[in-house]
XYZ file of C-alpha atoms in Angstrom:
577
model
C 10.593 82.115 1.989
C 8.425 80.543 -0.717
C 7.015 83.943 -1.733
C 10.503 85.426 -1.836
C 11.679 82.624 -4.137
C 8.736 83.129 -6.474
C 9.294 86.888 -6.599
C 12.993 86.358 -7.334
C 12.344 84.122 -10.339
C 9.599 86.413 -11.651
C 11.980 89.355 -11.429
C 14.685 87.333 -13.183
C 12.211 86.395 -15.898
C 11.174 90.018 -16.511
C 14.743 91.325 -16.541
C 15.763 88.623 -19.018
C 12.768 89.410 -21.227
C 13.558 93.109 -21.347
C 17.253 92.525 -21.981
C 16.898 89.752 -24.555
C 17.673 90.326 -28.232
C 14.994 90.044 -30.876
C 14.785 86.505 -32.268
C 12.482 84.232 -34.246
C 9.687 82.035 -32.875
C 10.559 81.282 -29.257
C 7.814 78.831 -28.269
C 8.617 75.161 -27.640
C 7.506 72.340 -29.914
C 6.050 69.763 -27.463
C 7.841 66.457 -26.943
C 4.479 64.722 -27.023
C 3.809 61.412 -28.742
C 0.191 62.417 -29.437
C 1.268 65.205 -31.765
C -0.008 64.903 -35.321
C 3.500 65.838 -36.387
C 6.281 63.403 -35.484
C 9.174 65.708 -36.232
C 11.551 64.636 -33.449
C 11.471 61.073 -34.772
C 12.369 62.288 -38.260
C 15.138 64.605 -37.029
C 16.611 61.691 -35.086
C 16.506 59.566 -38.243
C 18.381 62.268 -40.161
C 21.000 62.515 -37.417
C 21.542 58.763 -37.435
C 21.867 58.920 -41.227
C 24.689 61.425 -40.776
C 22.666 64.361 -42.128
C 22.054 66.261 -38.853
C 24.844 65.369 -36.467
C 24.233 68.644 -34.590
C 20.688 67.616 -33.582
C 20.860 67.099 -29.819
C 17.873 65.234 -28.383
C 19.353 64.658 -24.915
C 17.048 67.463 -23.728
C 13.638 67.896 -25.346
C 11.603 69.844 -26.336
C 13.314 72.320 -28.646
C 12.009 75.707 -29.712
C 10.456 76.149 -33.139
C 13.371 78.418 -34.020
C 15.853 75.617 -33.285
C 13.838 73.117 -35.316
C 13.631 75.527 -38.254
C 17.429 75.864 -38.226
C 17.757 72.072 -38.366
C 15.340 71.849 -41.299
C 17.380 74.433 -43.200
C 20.549 72.419 -42.565
C 18.873 69.168 -43.683
C 17.640 70.778 -46.895
C 21.217 71.148 -48.141
C 21.940 67.404 -47.878
C 22.451 65.477 -51.105
C 22.057 62.037 -49.499
C 18.300 62.052 -48.844
C 16.085 59.610 -50.708
C 13.065 60.873 -52.624
C 10.733 59.804 -49.788
C 12.915 61.443 -47.137
C 12.953 64.666 -49.164
C 9.145 64.531 -49.466
C 8.871 64.147 -45.690
C 11.257 67.066 -45.246
C 9.115 69.126 -47.633
C 6.050 68.509 -45.443
C 7.886 69.637 -42.324
C 9.128 72.747 -44.098
C 5.497 73.469 -44.964
C 4.547 73.084 -41.293
C 7.374 75.436 -40.245
C 6.906 77.838 -43.163
C 6.614 80.975 -41.031
C 9.516 79.973 -38.763
C 11.737 79.357 -41.787
C 10.826 82.723 -43.292
C 11.942 84.467 -40.090
C 15.417 83.031 -40.641
C 15.640 84.303 -44.204
C 14.855 80.967 -45.854
C 13.026 81.208 -49.190
C 9.585 79.649 -48.644
C 7.999 80.433 -52.011
C 7.962 76.719 -52.896
C 6.093 75.804 -49.686
C 2.265 75.913 -49.940
C 0.831 78.810 -47.898
C -1.233 77.815 -44.842
C -5.025 77.664 -44.773
C -6.806 79.542 -41.969
C -10.350 78.579 -41.020
C -10.980 82.077 -39.701
C -11.416 84.194 -41.742
C -10.786 82.132 -44.921
C -13.924 80.028 -44.538
C -16.082 83.157 -44.320
C -14.599 84.824 -47.382
C -16.474 85.337 -50.616
C -14.948 82.391 -52.507
C -17.296 79.604 -53.693
C -18.243 76.971 -51.108
C -16.718 74.157 -53.178
C -13.379 75.967 -53.226
C -13.586 76.579 -49.474
C -14.147 72.895 -48.762
C -11.431 71.866 -51.191
C -8.886 74.169 -49.569
C -10.045 73.268 -46.047
C -9.171 69.623 -46.698
C -6.167 70.322 -48.900
C -3.740 67.394 -48.586
C -0.625 69.583 -48.659
C -1.411 72.878 -46.911
C -0.770 73.508 -43.222
C -3.988 74.467 -41.459
C -4.771 76.830 -38.589
C -7.987 77.839 -36.913
C -6.586 81.372 -36.742
C -3.212 83.025 -37.277
C -1.870 86.533 -36.987
C 1.565 88.090 -37.356
C 2.526 91.708 -36.776
C 3.726 93.028 -40.114
C 4.129 96.700 -39.199
C 7.385 98.089 -40.528
C 10.025 98.588 -37.883
C 8.057 96.828 -35.149
C 9.289 93.901 -33.114
C 7.515 90.780 -34.438
C 4.582 89.376 -32.485
C 2.616 86.302 -33.545
C -0.493 84.371 -32.558
C -1.467 80.930 -33.835
C -4.535 78.956 -32.732
C -5.493 75.350 -33.504
C -8.491 73.190 -32.746
C -7.535 69.766 -31.381
C -9.786 66.753 -31.788
C -9.050 63.084 -31.273
C -10.955 59.859 -30.845
C -9.535 56.501 -29.802
C -10.713 52.920 -29.502
C -8.887 50.143 -27.655
C -9.829 46.505 -27.152
C -8.252 43.747 -25.093
C -8.742 39.997 -25.231
C -8.616 37.665 -22.216
C -8.514 38.053 -19.309
C -10.550 41.285 -19.467
C -12.214 40.714 -22.857
C -13.317 44.339 -22.866
C -12.971 47.536 -24.858
C -12.966 51.280 -24.358
C -13.418 54.391 -26.456
C -12.720 58.003 -25.658
C -13.162 61.377 -27.311
C -11.029 64.453 -26.663
C -11.596 68.063 -27.755
C -9.594 71.184 -27.055
C -7.299 73.804 -28.453
C -3.752 75.063 -28.667
C -2.488 78.634 -28.879
C 1.115 79.714 -29.295
C 3.204 82.620 -30.451
C 5.843 85.210 -29.646
C 5.494 88.631 -28.011
C 7.611 91.420 -29.470
C 10.231 88.964 -30.622
C 11.290 88.341 -27.032
C 8.865 86.084 -25.171
C 7.487 82.780 -26.412
C 4.234 81.378 -25.090
C 1.998 78.363 -25.613
C -1.140 76.964 -24.009
C -2.721 73.601 -24.668
C -5.952 72.379 -23.052
C -8.238 69.444 -23.831
C -11.270 67.817 -22.255
C -12.542 64.315 -22.900
C -15.008 61.614 -22.012
C -14.452 57.866 -21.687
C -16.855 55.049 -22.433
C -16.198 51.401 -21.665
C -13.591 49.732 -19.487
C -11.216 51.961 -17.537
C -8.781 49.069 -17.154
C -8.495 48.793 -20.933
C -8.267 52.567 -21.411
C -5.404 52.705 -18.913
C -3.274 51.014 -21.548
C -2.885 54.644 -22.674
C -0.431 56.035 -20.139
C -1.870 59.570 -20.329
C -5.261 58.316 -19.197
C -3.699 56.157 -16.500
C -1.986 59.271 -15.104
C -5.206 61.317 -15.035
C -6.439 61.957 -11.516
C -10.140 62.271 -12.343
C -10.244 58.967 -14.186
C -8.813 57.262 -11.120
C -11.805 58.362 -9.050
C -14.583 55.799 -8.929
C -17.432 58.035 -7.777
C -17.663 60.479 -10.701
C -18.445 60.349 -14.417
C -15.418 59.079 -16.411
C -14.284 62.413 -17.840
C -10.759 63.778 -18.051
C -8.861 66.927 -18.914
C -5.276 67.931 -19.608
C -3.468 71.237 -19.813
C 0.083 72.357 -20.504
C 1.466 75.894 -20.729
C 4.852 77.478 -21.334
C 6.173 81.015 -21.168
C 9.854 81.490 -21.956
C 12.526 84.009 -22.828
C 15.298 82.823 -25.128
C 17.930 85.472 -24.429
C 21.416 85.663 -25.818
C 23.145 84.458 -22.642
C 20.506 83.305 -20.164
C 17.293 81.494 -21.050
C 14.374 81.390 -18.614
C 11.227 79.269 -18.772
C 8.205 78.771 -16.519
C 6.164 75.822 -17.703
C 4.011 72.792 -17.266
C 5.022 70.322 -19.930
C 6.743 67.005 -20.567
C 10.541 67.094 -20.407
C 12.708 64.325 -21.854
C 16.291 64.219 -20.549
C 19.026 61.650 -21.102
C 19.327 58.617 -23.359
C 16.904 55.755 -23.952
C 14.593 54.634 -26.740
C 12.186 52.383 -24.839
C 12.157 54.948 -22.023
C 14.590 57.528 -20.703
C 16.299 56.984 -17.370
C 16.552 60.572 -16.050
C 13.262 62.172 -17.159
C 10.708 60.471 -19.404
C 7.052 60.819 -20.354
C 6.077 58.040 -17.939
C 4.978 60.545 -15.261
C 2.535 63.455 -15.649
C 3.979 66.712 -17.057
C 6.174 68.673 -14.676
C 5.471 72.147 -13.285
C 8.897 73.769 -13.308
C 11.207 76.732 -13.622
C 14.136 76.180 -15.970
C 17.273 78.222 -16.606
C 19.872 77.290 -19.186
C 22.755 78.753 -21.096
C 24.779 77.685 -24.149
C 28.419 78.699 -24.389
C 30.327 77.160 -27.286
C 30.473 73.414 -26.757
C 28.841 73.604 -23.337
C 25.282 73.777 -22.047
C 24.232 74.152 -18.434
C 20.636 73.492 -17.313
C 18.911 74.146 -13.996
C 15.406 72.897 -13.178
C 13.331 73.254 -10.041
C 9.963 71.500 -10.234
C 7.051 70.775 -7.941
C 5.796 67.190 -7.707
C 2.777 65.444 -6.250
C 3.711 63.312 -3.272
C 1.712 60.784 -1.265
C -1.729 61.898 -0.135
C -4.224 60.871 2.512
C -7.975 61.342 2.568
C -9.117 63.145 5.712
C -12.776 62.549 6.533
C -14.763 65.652 7.456
C -18.482 65.457 8.191
C -19.037 69.052 7.073
C -16.995 69.243 3.863
C -17.225 65.581 2.931
C -13.491 65.110 3.274
C -10.342 66.483 1.713
C -7.204 65.037 0.125
C -4.055 66.216 1.826
C -0.786 65.567 0.019
C 2.816 65.927 1.091
C 4.708 68.783 -0.634
C 7.453 67.432 -2.877
C 10.057 68.979 -5.192
C 12.577 67.955 -7.837
C 15.881 69.700 -8.593
C 18.173 69.054 -11.557
C 21.546 70.441 -12.585
C 22.885 69.213 -15.920
C 26.122 69.887 -17.768
C 26.296 68.932 -21.487
C 29.465 68.857 -23.575
C 30.334 67.635 -27.058
C 33.562 66.757 -28.870
C 34.078 67.298 -32.579
C 33.057 69.888 -35.107
C 30.142 72.169 -34.144
C 28.082 70.847 -37.055
C 29.347 67.263 -36.808
C 30.148 66.220 -33.213
C 31.164 62.599 -32.748
C 30.673 62.412 -28.957
C 28.125 63.955 -26.579
C 28.554 63.715 -22.809
C 26.182 64.639 -20.011
C 26.583 64.932 -16.244
C 23.400 65.327 -14.194
C 22.789 65.670 -10.472
C 19.270 65.491 -9.048
C 17.554 65.791 -5.694
C 14.012 64.881 -4.695
C 12.920 66.422 -1.392
C 9.618 66.865 0.383
C 7.524 67.320 3.519
C 8.484 71.016 3.629
C 8.420 74.132 1.488
C 10.869 75.071 -1.249
C 14.466 75.177 0.007
C 16.400 78.321 -0.847
C 19.577 76.205 -0.947
C 18.179 74.101 -3.796
C 17.053 77.210 -5.675
C 20.702 78.176 -6.131
C 21.466 77.126 -9.749
C 25.210 76.732 -9.129
C 25.426 74.835 -5.857
C 26.696 71.230 -5.739
C 23.538 69.340 -4.833
C 25.044 66.340 -3.030
C 26.991 68.497 -0.590
C 23.984 70.775 -0.169
C 21.843 67.753 0.657
C 24.350 66.679 3.310
C 24.318 70.173 4.836
C 20.519 69.986 5.087
C 20.857 66.990 7.443
C 21.081 64.290 4.765
C 17.332 63.649 4.565
C 16.704 63.937 0.807
C 17.070 61.661 -2.233
C 20.061 62.669 -4.354
C 21.463 60.962 -7.445
C 24.252 61.427 -9.973
C 23.971 60.428 -13.633
C 26.467 60.089 -16.491
C 25.311 59.645 -20.073
C 27.077 59.498 -23.412
C 26.230 59.222 -27.085
C 28.931 58.384 -29.623
C 28.693 58.384 -33.419
C 31.092 55.681 -34.566
C 30.277 55.636 -38.266
C 28.002 57.574 -40.553
C 24.912 55.462 -39.829
C 25.706 54.067 -36.366
C 25.352 55.620 -32.926
C 25.831 54.052 -29.485
C 24.545 55.459 -26.203
C 24.540 54.689 -22.492
C 23.339 56.105 -19.186
C 24.507 55.297 -15.648
C 22.159 56.566 -12.916
C 23.847 56.322 -9.502
C 21.073 56.411 -6.947
C 23.344 55.566 -4.024
C 26.928 54.391 -3.862
C 29.143 53.140 -1.047
C 32.530 52.070 -2.331
C 32.903 49.312 0.216
C 29.618 47.736 -0.912
C 30.478 47.520 -4.616
C 30.452 43.946 -5.866
C 28.440 42.747 -2.859
C 24.731 42.192 -2.214
C 24.453 45.312 -0.059
C 21.556 47.607 -0.950
C 23.695 50.639 -0.061
C 24.725 50.895 -3.741
C 21.908 51.179 -6.309
C 22.206 51.779 -10.043
C 20.125 52.139 -13.184
C 21.846 51.804 -16.538
C 21.136 51.278 -20.191
C 23.231 50.423 -23.220
C 21.896 50.726 -26.730
C 22.590 51.445 -30.349
C 20.862 52.811 -33.431
C 21.615 51.840 -37.014
C 20.014 53.846 -39.798
C 19.643 53.063 -43.474
C 17.707 55.043 -46.071
C 14.142 55.294 -44.643
C 14.861 52.640 -41.972
C 15.943 52.854 -38.307
C 16.971 49.859 -36.181
C 17.352 50.049 -32.385
C 18.617 47.530 -29.832
C 18.675 48.417 -26.124
C 19.159 46.834 -22.714
C 18.086 48.483 -19.441
C 18.751 47.260 -15.897
C 17.203 48.740 -12.732
C 18.658 47.562 -9.422
C 16.472 46.590 -6.477
C 15.545 49.698 -4.456
C 16.706 52.050 -7.262
C 14.588 55.224 -7.573
C 13.308 54.596 -4.005
C 13.996 56.229 -0.647
C 13.437 55.294 2.975
C 11.017 58.256 3.198
C 8.045 57.691 0.843
C 7.742 61.376 -0.078
C 11.327 61.360 -1.417
C 10.861 58.622 -4.023
C 11.805 59.408 -7.632
C 8.147 59.724 -8.641
C 5.461 62.259 -9.517
C 1.909 61.384 -8.495
C 3.071 57.800 -8.002
C 4.595 57.426 -11.501
C 8.339 57.043 -12.002
C 10.076 60.159 -13.307
C 12.571 58.013 -15.181
C 12.130 54.605 -16.797
C 8.616 53.168 -16.827
C 9.774 49.914 -15.212
C 9.768 49.683 -11.396
C 12.881 48.819 -9.365
C 14.290 45.275 -9.591
C 13.629 44.976 -13.336
C 15.361 44.703 -16.674
C 14.383 44.931 -20.340
C 15.652 43.896 -23.763
C 14.126 46.095 -26.452
C 14.291 45.985 -30.262
C 12.601 48.321 -32.726
C 12.485 48.705 -36.493
C 10.953 51.899 -37.888
C 10.311 52.254 -41.621
C 9.438 55.545 -43.288
C 7.532 53.627 -45.940
C 5.891 56.522 -47.760
C 5.788 60.275 -47.539
C 3.164 60.174 -44.770
C 3.173 56.538 -43.723
C 5.447 55.280 -40.938
C 5.436 51.641 -39.827
C 7.029 50.464 -36.584
C 7.648 46.984 -35.182
C 8.839 46.434 -31.604
C 9.775 43.367 -29.579
C 10.587 43.466 -25.876
C 11.265 41.159 -22.967
C 10.914 42.573 -19.471
C 11.500 40.895 -16.124
C 10.438 42.200 -12.732
C 10.990 40.841 -9.238
C 8.047 41.937 -7.103
C 7.777 41.950 -3.345
C 6.168 38.897 -1.738
C 2.665 39.900 -0.613
C 0.203 38.068 1.618
C -2.860 37.662 -0.662
C -5.223 37.649 2.309
C -4.056 40.768 4.135
C -1.955 42.630 1.559
C 0.938 42.735 4.005
C 4.501 42.609 2.665
C 6.023 39.276 3.642
C 9.361 39.946 1.948
C 10.653 43.246 0.598
C 13.008 42.582 -2.333
C 13.181 46.212 -3.505
C 10.551 45.879 -6.214
C 8.238 48.737 -5.198
C 8.794 52.507 -5.547
C 7.083 53.112 -2.208
C 9.034 50.590 -0.112
C 12.600 51.833 -0.133
C 13.751 50.609 3.253
C 14.600 47.074 4.300
C 16.191 46.260 7.635
C 18.351 43.508 6.122
C 20.274 45.977 3.955
C 20.665 43.275 1.295
C 19.507 42.948 -2.309
C 19.372 40.205 -4.905
C 18.553 41.107 -8.499
C 15.173 39.717 -9.667
C 14.491 38.150 -6.281
C 10.881 37.808 -5.136
C 7.886 37.018 -7.334
C 9.348 36.958 -10.848
C 7.166 38.109 -13.737
C 8.391 37.866 -17.335
C 6.609 39.756 -20.106
C 7.201 39.112 -23.802
C 5.573 41.625 -26.135
C 5.417 42.212 -29.883
C 3.917 45.446 -31.213
C 3.037 46.787 -34.654
C 2.246 50.482 -35.131
C 1.190 52.506 -38.148
C 0.888 56.296 -38.561
C -0.707 57.642 -41.730
C -1.480 61.275 -42.536
C -3.787 61.304 -45.592
C -4.225 65.080 -45.323
C -2.035 67.616 -43.578
C -3.067 67.882 -39.909
C -5.235 64.735 -39.987
C -3.529 61.631 -38.615
C -4.727 58.020 -38.507
C -3.021 55.667 -36.041
C -3.337 51.928 -35.502
C -1.525 49.526 -33.192
C -1.612 45.821 -32.411
C 0.162 44.137 -29.506
C 0.543 40.513 -28.509
C 1.660 40.121 -24.908
C 2.569 37.004 -22.917
C 2.879 37.411 -19.140
C 4.291 34.589 -17.022
C 4.410 34.611 -13.215
C 5.735 31.352 -11.833
C 3.809 28.517 -13.483
C 0.897 30.783 -14.478
C 0.920 32.518 -17.861
C -1.560 34.456 -19.979
C -1.673 35.557 -23.602
C -3.415 38.839 -24.421
C -4.129 40.694 -27.671
C -4.493 44.470 -27.801
C -5.870 46.514 -30.695
C -6.066 50.299 -30.767
C -7.253 52.740 -33.422
C -7.205 56.513 -33.337
C -7.753 59.725 -35.266
C -5.971 63.021 -34.462
C -7.009 66.336 -36.002
C -5.012 69.526 -35.479
C -6.683 72.448 -37.285
């Protein structure tokens, strides 16, 4: 059955590729906070300013072709400040080739610099070095585009990726950590039909792992969580996709962001490791339909073997998503976006053919499969009230029993947020509240929890938590962005016996403990921990493709009568050449 499913989707992918029309750059632009470029943040700012109302970030990432279209639309706005127009100019330089494929005049954008073969040309060494570190030119390690007349366009772009980070923490650890990461990224389009990208990095860590795990990517890394090997780590993501006229098909490992949320998204966020998935979607007028089937990492056990030294055996686990998007208003200026999403997490067996049907109603399908999986239904909305104001909300219905509404029964479990963004010239303000019910995201069967490799697929907070979040982001200069954040989170943890580790009282505060015989819940019951945090972040790009980042955080954690005050400082350099 599993082989048949794989063959079906491969056949669908090939048929779509052969039937698709010729288009511009098809590859995705990663929704990754470690990117040197921060284009999604800027596009969101322009939307909130009323410049790009048609920018839809409820599903990220977008393709480079889609981003280029948005940049062209933004360029015609007369309301941008001088700094905002300078930032836009830099992004148009980064997307110079993509813009040219859509007929946009790019003569005013500086041409890119290519290390190979430019650095080995006959020009003087001083000129080579000057151009290599040009502050305004986009840089590639290598680039190639098929320019043969009458041929379908194919492209290849390659970049070297280098980053180094330092992080220190005051009491109680009073420790620091540094890590170095090196790798590369290739991307392009084949014959104007198929987009591809591959990103791989390898790194080494020195210092305290506990401090380094303040970086969520490192905390997710499996190798770094092993105690018996050298602290090295690696990451890889890859995408191959066909953006056809009617049906779009993608096979990928990458981060997907779905739904609303600024502190963290409720449906799919970057809190968990990147997903391995197959995605189909189609856009018809005001509507978009999306289907995703992904494999997850479930619980594992270590089986001792005297011959092999032991092996980790994990429970197979899968994630299915159907999403329907709709907007109201003009195509270029919608005032309301609505989303309806149904999801299922299932495991302890192979891929279900029922769940591979992109059109089936998942809740009923789950019932027909003996009601053993974890299904949920989510509604989200984003409304643009005024030119510079947008409000958004998400309601994630994990379980619902009408007779239990308004009671303390754990048969109904919800996650919701409510937030708003206000944008002024070069300034964004965000205020958001998120509430996660006890037992939300959990399931009575541990392999059906809403997690990947133990990390929540949705919001970063565990069940039985809430958060108030405020952020101010200032586009201070052309390449300098300053951000200030303040948050208060509360979490009710299960009561644990410190001597044995046994659970004395389950209050629904743990992803992995989704069943309680009492069937009751009380919000923020258990061991209450309150965290107050203030963060300052700076991103500065002195030269194109070279980014400097700095962050400071002051965090107060109080559990009962015990509290601690901790300072965090992190510095980093990102190079994408």
